[in-house]
PDB file of C-alpha atoms in Angstrom:
ATOM      1  CA  MET V   1       0.000   0.000   0.000  1.00 29.00           C
ATOM      2  CA  THR V   2       1.289   3.438  -0.875  1.00 32.00           C
ATOM      3  CA  VAL V   3       1.367   5.828   2.083  1.00 31.00           C
ATOM      4  CA  THR V   4       1.795   9.585   1.757  1.00 34.00           C
ATOM      5  CA  GLN V   5       1.929  12.155   4.542  1.00 35.00           C
ATOM      6  CA  GLY V   6       0.892   9.617   7.159  1.00 35.00           C
ATOM      7  CA  GLN V   7      -2.168   8.147   5.445  1.00 48.00           C
ATOM      8  CA  PRO V   8      -2.905   5.821   2.535  1.00 78.00           C
ATOM      9  CA  LEU V   9      -2.852   7.645  -0.791  1.00 86.00           C
ATOM     10  CA  THR V  10      -6.359   6.411  -1.631  1.00 90.00           C
ATOM     11  CA  ALA V  11      -7.656   8.145   1.492  1.00 90.00           C
ATOM     12  CA  GLU V  12      -5.776  11.317   0.609  1.00 90.00           C
ATOM     13  CA  ILE V  13      -7.251  11.372  -2.918  1.00 93.00           C
ATOM     14  CA  THR V  14     -10.695  10.816  -1.394  1.00 93.00           C
ATOM     15  CA  ASP V  15     -10.172  13.766   0.969  1.00 93.00           C
ATOM     16  CA  ILE V  16      -9.221  15.974  -1.992  1.00 94.00           C
ATOM     17  CA  LEU V  17     -12.325  14.916  -3.900  1.00 95.00           C
ATOM     18  CA  VAL V  18     -14.548  15.639  -0.893  1.00 94.00           C
ATOM     19  CA  ALA V  19     -12.933  18.981  -0.016  1.00 94.00           C
ATOM     20  CA  HIS V  20     -12.417  20.371  -3.518  1.00 93.00           C
ATOM     21  CA  CYS V  21     -14.637  18.479  -5.938  1.00 93.00           C
ATOM     22  CA  GLY V  22     -17.964  17.943  -4.159  1.00 93.00           C
ATOM     23  CA  LEU V  23     -17.637  14.191  -3.720  1.00 94.00           C
ATOM     24  CA  ASP V  24     -20.209  12.549  -1.451  1.00 93.00           C
ATOM     25  CA  ALA V  25     -17.978  10.674   1.004  1.00 91.00           C
ATOM     26  CA  GLU V  26     -20.703   8.201   1.962  1.00 92.00           C
ATOM     27  CA  ALA V  27     -21.414   7.357  -1.678  1.00 90.00           C
ATOM     28  CA  ALA V  28     -17.712   6.759  -2.242  1.00 90.00           C
ATOM     29  CA  ALA V  29     -17.511   4.496   0.791  1.00 91.00           C
ATOM     30  CA  ARG V  30     -20.496   2.447  -0.434  1.00 93.00           C
ATOM     31  CA  ALA V  31     -19.011   1.944  -3.916  1.00 93.00           C
ATOM     32  CA  PRO V  32     -15.190   1.829  -3.688  1.00 90.00           C
ATOM     33  CA  ALA V  33     -14.875   0.361  -7.209  1.00 93.00           C
ATOM     34  CA  ALA V  34     -17.092   2.998  -8.848  1.00 94.00           C
ATOM     35  CA  SER V  35     -15.546   5.360 -11.372  1.00 94.00           C
ATOM     36  CA  LEU V  36     -15.389   9.088 -10.686  1.00 95.00           C
ATOM     37  CA  GLU V  37     -18.038   9.561 -13.347  1.00 93.00           C
ATOM     38  CA  GLU V  38     -20.306   7.028 -11.641  1.00 95.00           C
ATOM     39  CA  LEU V  39     -19.764   8.925  -8.379  1.00 94.00           C
ATOM     40  CA  GLY V  40     -21.220  12.019 -10.039  1.00 94.00           C
ATOM     41  CA  LEU V  41     -18.063  14.055 -10.622  1.00 93.00           C
ATOM     42  CA  ASP V  42     -18.224  16.241 -13.716  1.00 92.00           C
ATOM     43  CA  SER V  43     -15.504  17.776 -15.891  1.00 91.00           C
ATOM     44  CA  LEU V  44     -15.124  20.812 -13.620  1.00 92.00           C
ATOM     45  CA  ALA V  45     -14.569  18.550 -10.624  1.00 92.00           C
ATOM     46  CA  LEU V  46     -11.904  16.646 -12.555  1.00 91.00           C
ATOM     47  CA  LEU V  47     -10.169  19.889 -13.463  1.00 93.00           C
ATOM     48  CA  GLU V  48     -10.048  20.796  -9.794  1.00 93.00           C
ATOM     49  CA  LEU V  49      -8.694  17.352  -8.919  1.00 94.00           C
ATOM     50  CA  SER V  50      -6.031  17.718 -11.618  1.00 92.00           C
ATOM     51  CA  ALA V  51      -4.999  21.120 -10.270  1.00 93.00           C
ATOM     52  CA  VAL V  52      -4.621  19.889  -6.688  1.00 92.00           C
ATOM     53  CA  VAL V  53      -2.758  16.726  -7.723  1.00 90.00           C
ATOM     54  CA  ALA V  54      -0.429  18.714  -9.984  1.00 87.00           C
ATOM     55  CA  ASP V  55       0.329  21.154  -7.179  1.00 86.00           C
ATOM     56  CA  ARG V  56       0.849  18.482  -4.507  1.00 84.00           C
ATOM     57  CA  TRP V  57       2.641  15.727  -6.426  1.00 79.00           C
ATOM     58  CA  ARG V  58       3.653  17.342  -9.746  1.00 76.00           C
ATOM     59  CA  VAL V  59       1.593  14.689 -11.534  1.00 81.00           C
ATOM     60  CA  GLN V  60      -0.740  15.223 -14.479  1.00 83.00           C
ATOM     61  CA  ILE V  61      -4.129  13.473 -14.384  1.00 86.00           C
ATOM     62  CA  PRO V  62      -5.194  12.211 -17.860  1.00 84.00           C
ATOM     63  CA  GLU V  63      -8.471  13.278 -19.445  1.00 81.00           C
ATOM     64  CA  GLN V  64      -9.857   9.741 -19.144  1.00 85.00           C
ATOM     65  CA  ALA V  65      -9.579   9.867 -15.345  1.00 87.00           C
ATOM     66  CA  ALA V  66     -13.387  10.048 -15.132  1.00 91.00           C
ATOM     67  CA  GLN V  67     -13.403   6.345 -15.962  1.00 93.00           C
ATOM     68  CA  LEU V  68     -11.059   5.497 -13.084  1.00 93.00           C
ATOM     69  CA  SER V  69     -11.992   4.554  -9.531  1.00 93.00           C
ATOM     70  CA  ILE V  70     -10.488   6.429  -6.588  1.00 94.00           C
ATOM     71  CA  PRO V  71      -7.995   3.591  -5.862  1.00 92.00           C
ATOM     72  CA  ALA V  72      -7.018   3.610  -9.550  1.00 91.00           C
ATOM     73  CA  VAL V  73      -6.381   7.364  -9.425  1.00 91.00           C
ATOM     74  CA  ALA V  74      -4.275   6.851  -6.291  1.00 90.00           C
ATOM     75  CA  ASN V  75      -2.306   4.118  -8.037  1.00 85.00           C
ATOM     76  CA  LEU V  76      -1.727   6.386 -11.039  1.00 84.00           C
ATOM     77  CA  VAL V  77      -0.469   9.202  -8.798  1.00 85.00           C
ATOM     78  CA  ALA V  78       1.780   6.804  -6.884  1.00 79.00           C
ATOM     79  CA  ARG V  79       3.373   5.508 -10.076  1.00 74.00           C
ATOM     80  CA  ARG V  80       3.886   8.874 -11.690  1.00 74.00           C
ATOM     81  CA  SER V  81       5.284  10.484  -8.559  1.00 74.00           C
ATOM     82  CA  ALA V  82       7.639   7.591  -7.801  1.00 72.00           C
ATOM     83  CA  GLN V  83      11.375   7.788  -8.301  1.00 80.00           C
ATOM     84  CA  PRO V  84      12.478   6.508 -11.727  1.00 86.00           C
ATOM     85  CA  GLY V  85      13.893   3.015 -11.889  1.00 91.00           C
ATOM     86  CA  HIS V  86      17.653   2.557 -11.803  1.00 93.00           C
ATOM     87  CA  THR V  87      19.767  -0.598 -11.764  1.00 96.00           C
ATOM     88  CA  GLU V  88      23.468  -1.313 -12.039  1.00 96.00           C
ATOM     89  CA  ASN V  89      24.809  -4.835 -12.427  1.00 97.00           C
ATOM     90  CA  SER V  90      28.240  -6.071 -13.433  1.00 97.00           C
ATOM     91  CA  ILE V  91      30.376  -9.175 -13.716  1.00 98.00           C
ATOM     92  CA  VAL V  92      34.046  -9.946 -14.310  1.00 98.00           C
ATOM     93  CA  ILE V  93      34.673 -12.247 -17.274  1.00 98.00           C
ATOM     94  CA  ALA V  94      37.984 -14.104 -17.485  1.00 97.00           C
ATOM     95  CA  ALA V  95      38.685 -12.974 -21.034  1.00 96.00           C
ATOM     96  CA  PRO V  96      40.477 -10.076 -22.766  1.00 96.00           C
ATOM     97  CA  LEU V  97      38.446  -6.893 -23.191  1.00 97.00           C
ATOM     98  CA  PRO V  98      38.603  -6.904 -27.036  1.00 96.00           C
ATOM     99  CA  LEU V  99      37.171 -10.413 -27.088  1.00 96.00           C
ATOM    100  CA  VAL V 100      34.374  -9.584 -24.639  1.00 97.00           C
ATOM    101  CA  TRP V 101      33.573  -6.456 -26.646  1.00 97.00           C
ATOM    102  CA  GLU V 102      33.410  -8.350 -29.954  1.00 96.00           C
ATOM    103  CA  ILE V 103      31.233 -11.174 -28.656  1.00 96.00           C
ATOM    104  CA  THR V 104      28.759  -9.078 -26.634  1.00 97.00           C
ATOM    105  CA  ASN V 105      28.311  -6.548 -29.444  1.00 97.00           C
ATOM    106  CA  ASP V 106      27.653  -9.139 -32.129  1.00 96.00           C
ATOM    107  CA  VAL V 107      23.900  -8.498 -32.002  1.00 97.00           C
ATOM    108  CA  PRO V 108      22.782 -10.991 -34.701  1.00 96.00           C
ATOM    109  CA  ASN V 109      24.238 -13.773 -32.531  1.00 96.00           C
ATOM    110  CA  TRP V 110      22.613 -12.674 -29.289  1.00 97.00           C
ATOM    111  CA  THR V 111      20.337 -15.711 -29.451  1.00 96.00           C
ATOM    112  CA  GLU V 112      23.494 -17.767 -28.826  1.00 95.00           C
ATOM    113  CA  LEU V 113      24.697 -15.491 -26.011  1.00 96.00           C
ATOM    114  CA  PHE V 114      21.528 -14.772 -23.975  1.00 97.00           C
ATOM    115  CA  THR V 115      19.004 -17.404 -22.919  1.00 96.00           C
ATOM    116  CA  GLU V 116      15.967 -15.082 -23.179  1.00 95.00           C
ATOM    117  CA  TYR V 117      16.041 -14.042 -26.862  1.00 96.00           C
ATOM    118  CA  ALA V 118      14.480 -16.241 -29.546  1.00 96.00           C
ATOM    119  CA  VAL V 119      14.911 -13.926 -32.552  1.00 97.00           C
ATOM    120  CA  VAL V 120      17.078 -10.915 -33.392  1.00 97.00           C
ATOM    121  CA  GLU V 121      16.194  -8.963 -36.543  1.00 98.00           C
ATOM    122  CA  ILE V 122      18.537  -6.196 -37.699  1.00 98.00           C
ATOM    123  CA  LEU V 123      16.446  -3.322 -39.095  1.00 98.00           C
ATOM    124  CA  HIS V 124      19.080  -0.671 -39.847  1.00 97.00           C
ATOM    125  CA  ARG V 125      22.804  -0.044 -39.556  1.00 97.00           C
ATOM    126  CA  ALA V 126      24.739   3.223 -39.876  1.00 97.00           C
ATOM    127  CA  GLY V 127      28.321   3.203 -38.674  1.00 95.00           C
ATOM    128  CA  ASN V 128      28.337   2.088 -35.036  1.00 96.00           C
ATOM    129  CA  THR V 129      24.565   2.562 -34.690  1.00 98.00           C
ATOM    130  CA  VAL V 130      22.215  -0.370 -35.087  1.00 98.00           C
ATOM    131  CA  ARG V 131      18.430  -0.606 -34.813  1.00 98.00           C
ATOM    132  CA  PHE V 132      16.952  -4.044 -34.324  1.00 98.00           C
ATOM    133  CA  ARG V 133      13.938  -6.032 -33.123  1.00 98.00           C
ATOM    134  CA  LEU V 134      14.242  -8.455 -30.231  1.00 97.00           C
ATOM    135  CA  THR V 135      11.719 -11.233 -29.663  1.00 97.00           C
ATOM    136  CA  MET V 136      11.838 -13.230 -26.459  1.00 95.00           C
ATOM    137  CA  HIS V 137      11.034 -16.871 -25.919  1.00 94.00           C
ATOM    138  CA  PRO V 138       7.374 -17.353 -24.849  1.00 92.00           C
ATOM    139  CA  ASP V 139       6.713 -16.640 -21.180  1.00 85.00           C
ATOM    140  CA  GLU V 140       4.700 -18.816 -18.799  1.00 85.00           C
ATOM    141  CA  ASN V 141       1.507 -17.551 -20.455  1.00 85.00           C
ATOM    142  CA  GLY V 142       2.731 -18.332 -23.961  1.00 87.00           C
ATOM    143  CA  VAL V 143       3.319 -14.657 -24.842  1.00 86.00           C
ATOM    144  CA  SER V 144       6.403 -13.775 -26.922  1.00 90.00           C
ATOM    145  CA  TRP V 145       7.346 -10.193 -26.036  1.00 92.00           C
ATOM    146  CA  SER V 146       8.952  -8.157 -28.819  1.00 96.00           C
ATOM    147  CA  TRP V 147      10.241  -4.592 -29.211  1.00 97.00           C
ATOM    148  CA  VAL V 148      12.573  -2.415 -31.278  1.00 98.00           C
ATOM    149  CA  SER V 149      15.753  -1.020 -29.741  1.00 98.00           C
ATOM    150  CA  GLU V 150      18.613   1.124 -30.958  1.00 98.00           C
ATOM    151  CA  ARG V 151      22.130   1.387 -29.648  1.00 97.00           C
ATOM    152  CA  VAL V 152      25.306   3.283 -30.416  1.00 98.00           C
ATOM    153  CA  ALA V 153      28.693   1.713 -29.739  1.00 98.00           C
ATOM    154  CA  ASP V 154      31.860   3.654 -28.953  1.00 98.00           C
ATOM    155  CA  PRO V 155      34.741   1.229 -29.612  1.00 97.00           C
ATOM    156  CA  ILE V 156      37.336   3.751 -28.413  1.00 97.00           C
ATOM    157  CA  ALA V 157      35.731   4.456 -25.021  1.00 97.00           C
ATOM    158  CA  ARG V 158      34.440   0.871 -24.811  1.00 97.00           C
ATOM    159  CA  GLN V 159      30.918   2.024 -23.988  1.00 98.00           C
ATOM    160  CA  VAL V 160      27.496   1.544 -25.549  1.00 98.00           C
ATOM    161  CA  HIS V 161      24.402   3.725 -25.108  1.00 98.00           C
ATOM    162  CA  ALA V 162      21.072   2.167 -25.987  1.00 98.00           C
ATOM    163  CA  HIS V 163      17.355   2.820 -25.689  1.00 98.00           C
ATOM    164  CA  ARG V 164      14.074   1.190 -26.536  1.00 98.00           C
ATOM    165  CA  VAL V 165      12.392   2.712 -29.587  1.00 97.00           C
ATOM    166  CA  GLU V 166       9.190   0.760 -28.971  1.00 96.00           C
ATOM    167  CA  THR V 167       8.842   1.291 -25.245  1.00 95.00           C
ATOM    168  CA  GLY V 168       5.913  -1.026 -24.504  1.00 93.00           C
ATOM    169  CA  PRO V 169       5.101  -0.802 -20.760  1.00 93.00           C
ATOM    170  CA  PHE V 170       7.965   1.666 -20.195  1.00 94.00           C
ATOM    171  CA  GLU V 171       7.737   5.441 -20.346  1.00 91.00           C
ATOM    172  CA  TYR V 172      11.380   5.111 -21.369  1.00 95.00           C
ATOM    173  CA  MET V 173      14.221   2.621 -21.073  1.00 97.00           C
ATOM    174  CA  ARG V 174      17.865   3.637 -21.436  1.00 97.00           C
ATOM    175  CA  ILE V 175      20.800   1.265 -21.082  1.00 98.00           C
ATOM    176  CA  HIS V 176      24.499   2.025 -20.702  1.00 98.00           C
ATOM    177  CA  TRP V 177      27.057  -0.744 -21.183  1.00 98.00           C
ATOM    178  CA  ARG V 178      30.580  -0.186 -19.809  1.00 98.00           C
ATOM    179  CA  TYR V 179      33.675  -2.346 -20.240  1.00 98.00           C
ATOM    180  CA  ALA V 180      36.858  -2.098 -18.159  1.00 98.00           C
ATOM    181  CA  GLU V 181      40.021  -4.144 -17.845  1.00 97.00           C
ATOM    182  CA  GLU V 182      40.735  -5.709 -14.465  1.00 97.00           C
ATOM    183  CA  PRO V 183      43.447  -8.115 -13.281  1.00 96.00           C
ATOM    184  CA  GLU V 184      41.005 -11.033 -13.503  1.00 96.00           C
ATOM    185  CA  GLY V 185      39.789 -10.122 -16.986  1.00 97.00           C
ATOM    186  CA  THR V 186      37.054  -7.738 -18.158  1.00 98.00           C
ATOM    187  CA  ARG V 187      34.338  -6.143 -16.069  1.00 98.00           C
ATOM    188  CA  MET V 188      31.137  -5.610 -18.036  1.00 98.00           C
ATOM    189  CA  THR V 189      28.566  -3.328 -16.396  1.00 98.00           C
ATOM    190  CA  TRP V 190      24.941  -2.720 -17.320  1.00 98.00           C
ATOM    191  CA  VAL V 191      23.261   0.470 -16.065  1.00 97.00           C
ATOM    192  CA  GLN V 192      19.542   0.792 -16.777  1.00 97.00           C
ATOM    193  CA  ASP V 193      17.414   3.901 -16.198  1.00 96.00           C
ATOM    194  CA  PHE V 194      13.689   3.669 -16.813  1.00 95.00           C
ATOM    195  CA  ALA V 195      10.172   4.551 -15.738  1.00 91.00           C
ATOM    196  CA  MET V 196       7.010   2.480 -16.087  1.00 88.00           C
ATOM    197  CA  LYS V 197       3.797   3.728 -17.663  1.00 84.00           C
ATOM    198  CA  PRO V 198       0.778   4.093 -15.327  1.00 71.00           C
ATOM    199  CA  THR V 199      -0.921   1.277 -17.253  1.00 77.00           C
ATOM    200  CA  ALA V 200       2.007  -1.128 -16.821  1.00 84.00           C
ATOM    201  CA  PRO V 201       1.353  -4.293 -14.794  1.00 85.00           C
ATOM    202  CA  VAL V 202       4.309  -3.477 -12.518  1.00 85.00           C
ATOM    203  CA  ASP V 203       5.629  -0.232 -11.027  1.00 82.00           C
ATOM    204  CA  ASN V 204       9.203   1.126 -10.957  1.00 85.00           C
ATOM    205  CA  VAL V 205      10.054  -0.737  -7.762  1.00 81.00           C
ATOM    206  CA  GLY V 206       8.716  -4.023  -9.079  1.00 88.00           C
ATOM    207  CA  MET V 207      10.518  -3.677 -12.403  1.00 92.00           C
ATOM    208  CA  THR V 208      13.753  -2.783 -10.607  1.00 93.00           C
ATOM    209  CA  GLU V 209      13.521  -6.083  -8.728  1.00 93.00           C
ATOM    210  CA  ARG V 210      12.819  -8.000 -11.932  1.00 94.00           C
ATOM    211  CA  ILE V 211      15.691  -6.387 -13.851  1.00 96.00           C
ATOM    212  CA  ASN V 212      18.170  -6.993 -11.029  1.00 96.00           C
ATOM    213  CA  ALA V 213      17.172 -10.656 -10.803  1.00 95.00           C
ATOM    214  CA  ASN V 214      17.254 -11.215 -14.566  1.00 96.00           C
ATOM    215  CA  SER V 215      20.518  -9.311 -15.042  1.00 97.00           C
ATOM    216  CA  ALA V 216      22.261 -11.565 -12.541  1.00 96.00           C
ATOM    217  CA  VAL V 217      21.089 -14.625 -14.476  1.00 97.00           C
ATOM    218  CA  GLN V 218      22.027 -13.310 -17.915  1.00 97.00           C
ATOM    219  CA  LEU V 219      25.409 -11.938 -16.836  1.00 98.00           C
ATOM    220  CA  ALA V 220      26.298 -15.323 -15.359  1.00 97.00           C
ATOM    221  CA  VAL V 221      25.261 -17.047 -18.596  1.00 97.00           C
ATOM    222  CA  ILE V 222      27.313 -14.638 -20.720  1.00 98.00           C
ATOM    223  CA  LYS V 223      30.344 -15.091 -18.462  1.00 97.00           C
ATOM    224  CA  GLU V 224      30.123 -18.870 -18.715  1.00 97.00           C
ATOM    225  CA  ARG V 225      29.700 -18.863 -22.507  1.00 96.00           C
ATOM    226  CA  ILE V 226      32.532 -16.422 -23.208  1.00 97.00           C
ATOM    227  CA  GLU V 227      34.913 -18.174 -20.844  1.00 96.00           C
ATOM    228  CA  ARG V 228      34.070 -21.474 -22.516  1.00 95.00           C
ATOM    229  CA  ARG V 229      35.012 -19.933 -25.867  1.00 92.00           C
ATOM    230  CA  VAL V 230      38.336 -18.859 -24.427  1.00 93.00           C
ATOM    231  CA  GLN V 231      39.001 -22.338 -23.074  1.00 91.00           C
ATOM    232  CA  THR V 232      38.096 -24.054 -26.344  1.00 88.00           C
ATOM    233  CA  GLY V 233      39.771 -21.472 -28.579  1.00 82.00           C
ATOM    234  CA  GLU V 234      36.575 -20.835 -30.511  1.00 77.00           C
ATOM    235  CA  ALA V 235      36.837 -18.023 -33.104  1.00 61.00           C
ATOM    236  CA  VAL V 236      35.573 -14.507 -32.375  1.00 61.00           C
ATOM    237  CA  PRO V 237      32.521 -13.406 -34.486  1.00 58.00           C
ATOM    238  CA  VAL V 238      33.412 -11.359 -37.537  1.00 49.00           C
ATOM    239  CA  GLY V 239      32.498  -7.652 -37.545  1.00 47.00           C
ATOM    240  CA  GLY V 240      30.882  -7.694 -34.115  1.00 45.00           C
ATOM    241  CA  ALA V 241      32.132  -4.302 -32.922  1.00 46.00           C
ATOM    242  CA  THR V 242      29.955  -2.314 -35.324  1.00 40.00           C
ATOM    243  CA  GLY V 243      26.787  -4.213 -34.553  1.00 39.00           C
ATOM    244  CA  ALA V 244      25.942  -3.260 -30.998  1.00 37.00           C
ATOM    245  CA  GLY V 245      22.697  -4.175 -29.221  1.00 37.00           C
ATOM    246  CA  ASP V 246      20.198  -3.500 -26.411  1.00 46.00           C
ATOM    247  CA  GLU V 247      18.014  -5.574 -24.107  1.00 58.00           C
TER     248      GLU V 247
END
């Protein structure tokens, strides 16, 4: 439950509607799932709600808020006023930096490097910039998630900046890959900054937990597969450095 200023946010939104918008508190209590429209609030009342919410939380209420219940409005405010998501995960791979760079930036072969991607389709290349579509293996519900991403590789600085072009449930998703030499090999770091849309099935906190858990799995897989290549002497992919990628 989201709590703001000592009380649940749903209760605070209700207080605003009663004090500023003419809401009948008893009617709201009798029908907690009713939409604002069903509770008798008109467009002027919604404008007043929007003004108070914008002033208090710096959040904009959408025009279709009349179709939302009070708990749904509270959930929307909680999501939009929350801190953006941020994760940072890294791993040290026992392999030379040039090799790690080549393998991890060979986007067409990501299906052989990650366990989560079923298909990689290159849509456009221009220098060190690549735009591509990723399609995941079906989830537990049989859904194959797919989106378009773009990323720009800097082979000199050994960094990659990427973002989702088709954002899906995200307001935005930006990813920064860093590579650094260490005594044990190469440290590869993923930094992800994002925010979820109000309609997303998970909020920023929930997605942060998911990304951290999944990153740990995928980094371990990549480490194992690259180190196995080193041990077996398997050839490095051709032309990988100009074909960078993005989760």
